[in-house]
Coordinates of C-alpha atoms and ligand atoms in Angstrom, one line a residue:
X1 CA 0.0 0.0 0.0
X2 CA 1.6 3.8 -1.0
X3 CA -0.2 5.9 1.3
X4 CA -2.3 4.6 4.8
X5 CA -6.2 4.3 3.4
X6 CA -6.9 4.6 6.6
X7 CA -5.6 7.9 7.4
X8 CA -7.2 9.1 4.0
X9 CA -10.8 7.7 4.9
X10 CA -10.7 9.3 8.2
X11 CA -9.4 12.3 6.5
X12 CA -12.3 12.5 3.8
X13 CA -15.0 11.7 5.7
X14 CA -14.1 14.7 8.4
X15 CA -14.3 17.4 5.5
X16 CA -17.2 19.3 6.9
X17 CA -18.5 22.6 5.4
X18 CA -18.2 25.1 8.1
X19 CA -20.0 28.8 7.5
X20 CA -18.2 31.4 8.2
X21 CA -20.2 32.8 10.6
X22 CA -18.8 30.0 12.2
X23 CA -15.4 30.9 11.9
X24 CA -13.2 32.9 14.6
X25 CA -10.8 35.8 13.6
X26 CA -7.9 33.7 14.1
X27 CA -5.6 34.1 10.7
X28 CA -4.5 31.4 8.1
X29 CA -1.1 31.9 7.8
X30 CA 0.0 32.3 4.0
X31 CA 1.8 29.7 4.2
X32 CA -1.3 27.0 4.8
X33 CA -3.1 29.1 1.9
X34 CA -0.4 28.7 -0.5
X35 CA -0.7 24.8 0.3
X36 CA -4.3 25.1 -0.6
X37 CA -3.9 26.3 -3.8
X38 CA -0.9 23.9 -4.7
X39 CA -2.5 21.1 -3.7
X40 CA -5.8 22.6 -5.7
X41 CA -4.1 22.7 -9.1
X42 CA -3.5 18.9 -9.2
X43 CA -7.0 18.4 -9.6
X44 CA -7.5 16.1 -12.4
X45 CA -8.4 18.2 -16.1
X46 CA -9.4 17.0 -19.5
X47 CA -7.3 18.2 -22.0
X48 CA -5.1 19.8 -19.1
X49 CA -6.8 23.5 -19.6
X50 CA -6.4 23.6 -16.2
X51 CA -8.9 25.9 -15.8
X52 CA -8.9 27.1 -12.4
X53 CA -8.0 31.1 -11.6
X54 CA -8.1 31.9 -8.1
X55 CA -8.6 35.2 -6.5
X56 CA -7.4 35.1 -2.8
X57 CA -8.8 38.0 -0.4
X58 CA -7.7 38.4 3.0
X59 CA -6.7 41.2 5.1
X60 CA -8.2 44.6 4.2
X61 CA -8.8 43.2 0.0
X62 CA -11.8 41.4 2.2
X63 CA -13.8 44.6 2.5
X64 CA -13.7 45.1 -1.3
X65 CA -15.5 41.6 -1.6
X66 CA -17.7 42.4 0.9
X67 CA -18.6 46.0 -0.6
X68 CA -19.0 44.1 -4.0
X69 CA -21.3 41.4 -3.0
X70 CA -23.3 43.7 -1.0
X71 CA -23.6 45.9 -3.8
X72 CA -24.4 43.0 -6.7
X73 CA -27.0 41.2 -4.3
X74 CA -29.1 44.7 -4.5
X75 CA -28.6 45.6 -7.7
X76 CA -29.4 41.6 -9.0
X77 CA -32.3 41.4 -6.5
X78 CA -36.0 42.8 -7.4
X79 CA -37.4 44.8 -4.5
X80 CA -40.1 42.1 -4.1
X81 CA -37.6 39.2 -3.6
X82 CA -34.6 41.1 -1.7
X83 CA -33.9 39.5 1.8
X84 CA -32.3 41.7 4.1
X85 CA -30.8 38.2 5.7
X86 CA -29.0 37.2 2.4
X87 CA -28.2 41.0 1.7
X88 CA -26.2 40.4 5.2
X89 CA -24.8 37.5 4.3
X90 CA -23.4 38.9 0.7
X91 CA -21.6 41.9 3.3
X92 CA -20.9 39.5 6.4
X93 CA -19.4 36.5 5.0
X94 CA -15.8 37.6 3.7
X95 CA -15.4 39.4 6.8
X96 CA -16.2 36.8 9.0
X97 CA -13.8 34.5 7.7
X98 CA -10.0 35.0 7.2
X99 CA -9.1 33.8 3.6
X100 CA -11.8 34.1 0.6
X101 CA -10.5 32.6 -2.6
X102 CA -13.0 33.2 -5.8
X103 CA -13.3 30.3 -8.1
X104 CA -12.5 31.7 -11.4
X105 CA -13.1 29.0 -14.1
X106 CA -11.3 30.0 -17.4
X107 CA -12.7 28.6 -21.1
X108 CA -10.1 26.6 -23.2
X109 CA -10.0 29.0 -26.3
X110 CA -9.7 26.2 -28.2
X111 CA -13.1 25.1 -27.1
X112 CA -12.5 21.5 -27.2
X113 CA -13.6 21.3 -23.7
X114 CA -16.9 21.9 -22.2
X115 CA -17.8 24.1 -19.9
X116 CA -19.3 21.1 -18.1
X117 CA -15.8 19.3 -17.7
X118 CA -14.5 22.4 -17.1
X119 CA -17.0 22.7 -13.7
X120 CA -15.9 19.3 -12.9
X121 CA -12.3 20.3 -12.8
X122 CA -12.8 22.9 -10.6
X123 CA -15.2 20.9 -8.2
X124 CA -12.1 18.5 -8.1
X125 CA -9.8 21.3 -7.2
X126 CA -12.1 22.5 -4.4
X127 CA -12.4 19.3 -3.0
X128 CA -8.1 18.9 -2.7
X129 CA -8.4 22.4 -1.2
X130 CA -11.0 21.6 1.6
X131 CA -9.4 18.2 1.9
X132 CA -6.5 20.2 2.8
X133 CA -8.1 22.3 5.0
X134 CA -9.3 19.6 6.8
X135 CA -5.9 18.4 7.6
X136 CA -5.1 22.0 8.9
X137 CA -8.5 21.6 11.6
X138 CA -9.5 24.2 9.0
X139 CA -13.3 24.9 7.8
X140 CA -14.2 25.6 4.3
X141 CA -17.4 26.3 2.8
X142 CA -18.3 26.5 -1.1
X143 CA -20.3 29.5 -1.4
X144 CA -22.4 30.3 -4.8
X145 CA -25.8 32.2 -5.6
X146 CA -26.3 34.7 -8.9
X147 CA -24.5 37.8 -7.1
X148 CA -21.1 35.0 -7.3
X149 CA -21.6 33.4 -10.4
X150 CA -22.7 36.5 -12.6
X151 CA -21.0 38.5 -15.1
X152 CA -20.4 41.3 -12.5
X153 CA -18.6 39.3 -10.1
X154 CA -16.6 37.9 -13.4
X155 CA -15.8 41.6 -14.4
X156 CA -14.7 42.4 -10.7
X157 CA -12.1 39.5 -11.0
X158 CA -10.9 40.7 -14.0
X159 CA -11.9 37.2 -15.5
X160 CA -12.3 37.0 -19.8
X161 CA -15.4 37.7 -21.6
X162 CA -15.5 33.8 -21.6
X163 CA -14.8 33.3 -18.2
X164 CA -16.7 32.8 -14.9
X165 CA -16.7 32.2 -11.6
X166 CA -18.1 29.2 -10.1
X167 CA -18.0 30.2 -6.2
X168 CA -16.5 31.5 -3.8
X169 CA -14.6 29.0 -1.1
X170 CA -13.9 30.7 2.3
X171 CA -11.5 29.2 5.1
X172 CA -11.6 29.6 8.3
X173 CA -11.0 27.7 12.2
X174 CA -13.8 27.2 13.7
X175 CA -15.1 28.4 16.6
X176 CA -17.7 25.5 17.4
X177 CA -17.0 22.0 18.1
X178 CA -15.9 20.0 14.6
X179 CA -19.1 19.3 13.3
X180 CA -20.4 15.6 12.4
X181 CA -21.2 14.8 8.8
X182 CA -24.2 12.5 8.1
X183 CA -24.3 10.1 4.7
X184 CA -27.2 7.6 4.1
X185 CA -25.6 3.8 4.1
X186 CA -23.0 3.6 1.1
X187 CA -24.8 0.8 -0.6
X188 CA -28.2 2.9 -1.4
X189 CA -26.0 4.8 -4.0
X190 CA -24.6 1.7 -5.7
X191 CA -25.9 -1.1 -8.0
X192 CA -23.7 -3.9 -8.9
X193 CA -23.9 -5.7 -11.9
X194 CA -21.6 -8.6 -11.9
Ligands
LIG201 C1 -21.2 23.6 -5.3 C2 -21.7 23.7 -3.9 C3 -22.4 24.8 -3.5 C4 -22.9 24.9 -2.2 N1 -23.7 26.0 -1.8 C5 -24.1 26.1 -0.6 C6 -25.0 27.2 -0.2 O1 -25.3 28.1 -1.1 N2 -25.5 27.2 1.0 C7 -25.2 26.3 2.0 O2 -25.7 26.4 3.1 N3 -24.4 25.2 1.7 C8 -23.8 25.1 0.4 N4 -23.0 24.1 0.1 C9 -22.5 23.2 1.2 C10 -23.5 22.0 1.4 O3 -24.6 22.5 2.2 C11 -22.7 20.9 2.2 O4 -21.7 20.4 1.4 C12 -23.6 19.8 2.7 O5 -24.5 20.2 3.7 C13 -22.9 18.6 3.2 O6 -22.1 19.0 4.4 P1 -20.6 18.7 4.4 O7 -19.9 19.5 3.3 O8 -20.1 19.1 5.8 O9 -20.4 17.2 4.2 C14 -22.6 23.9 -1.2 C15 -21.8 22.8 -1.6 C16 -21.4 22.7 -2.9 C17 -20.5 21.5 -3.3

């Protein structure tokens, strides 16, 4: 055996999504977030595009994510449908935690890819980096919703015409107990044919 399956099961099955308002103002160092992102990029791709562009906030660049989510809720939101408790979510969240990275997803110009396989890649990459995080006692939690994945928050990033971003994944220790994870029985997802 390479690695200890063991380790790795206990490992993947303690990933837990943790919100950010569940996150204390201690920092992660850039050291831990430069792990992240290298362990991100070997994400499996077709075609290796290796589409992934990330955006990493912290410090004071938080507040200009905040400002800009806050702003983009309202202006995407009819009057009828805006929720003051999402609004505050949109301003709260990249504050509350200590590293925001947005999920920009370039396009292959060649367009041989599709975006589709494109999402997966990136859905791989997030799931090395909260994987990582994991290992770190560190909380992640893959943020989307219109104001994220919209053209304005892909003109904010600076993305291509092309481009987009998929989500924003924010990291942060926790300041409540580790929480459990809950899966129905394995064998309700699987069908053997043999
Ligand atoms: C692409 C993606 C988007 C998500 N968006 C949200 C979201 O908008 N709000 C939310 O509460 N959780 C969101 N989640 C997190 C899920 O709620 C979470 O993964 C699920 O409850 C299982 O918990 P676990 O990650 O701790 O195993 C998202 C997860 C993924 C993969």
């Amino acid at each position: 055996m390479k690695y200890s399956v063991s380790e790795i099961s206990d490992l993947i099955k303690d990933r837990r999504t943790i919100y950010p308002k569940d996150h204390t103002p201690r920092e992660v160092h850039r050291d831990i977030i430069e792990r992240v992102l290298q362990n991100a990029i070997w994400a499996p791709n077709h075609g290796m595009t290796q589409p992934w562009r990330f955006t990493v906030f912290t410090g004071e660049g938080r507040k200009r994510l905040s400002e800009f989510l806050g702003a983009e809720y309202t202006r995407l939101t009819p009057p009828e449908k805006f929720m003051p408790k999402k609004h505050a979510n949109h301003v709260d969240r990249p504050l509350q935690s200590s590293v925001a990275i947005a999920l920009g997803l370039a396009r292959d110009p060649n367009g041989k890819i599709s975006l589709l396989e494109e999402q997966f890649a990136m859905a791989c990459a997030v799931q090395n980096m909260h994987l990582t995080c994991t290992a770190y006692g560190i909380g992640g939690f893959w943020s989307t919703g219109a104001a994220i994945t919209g053209s304005g928050m892909r003109d904010f990033l600076g993305l291509g015409e092309q481009d987009s971003c998929v989500g924003i994944f924010y990291l942060g220790y926790p300041a409540i107990e580790w929480p459990k994870g809950y899966r129905k029985p394995w064998v309700d997802f699987v069908k053997w044919e043999e």
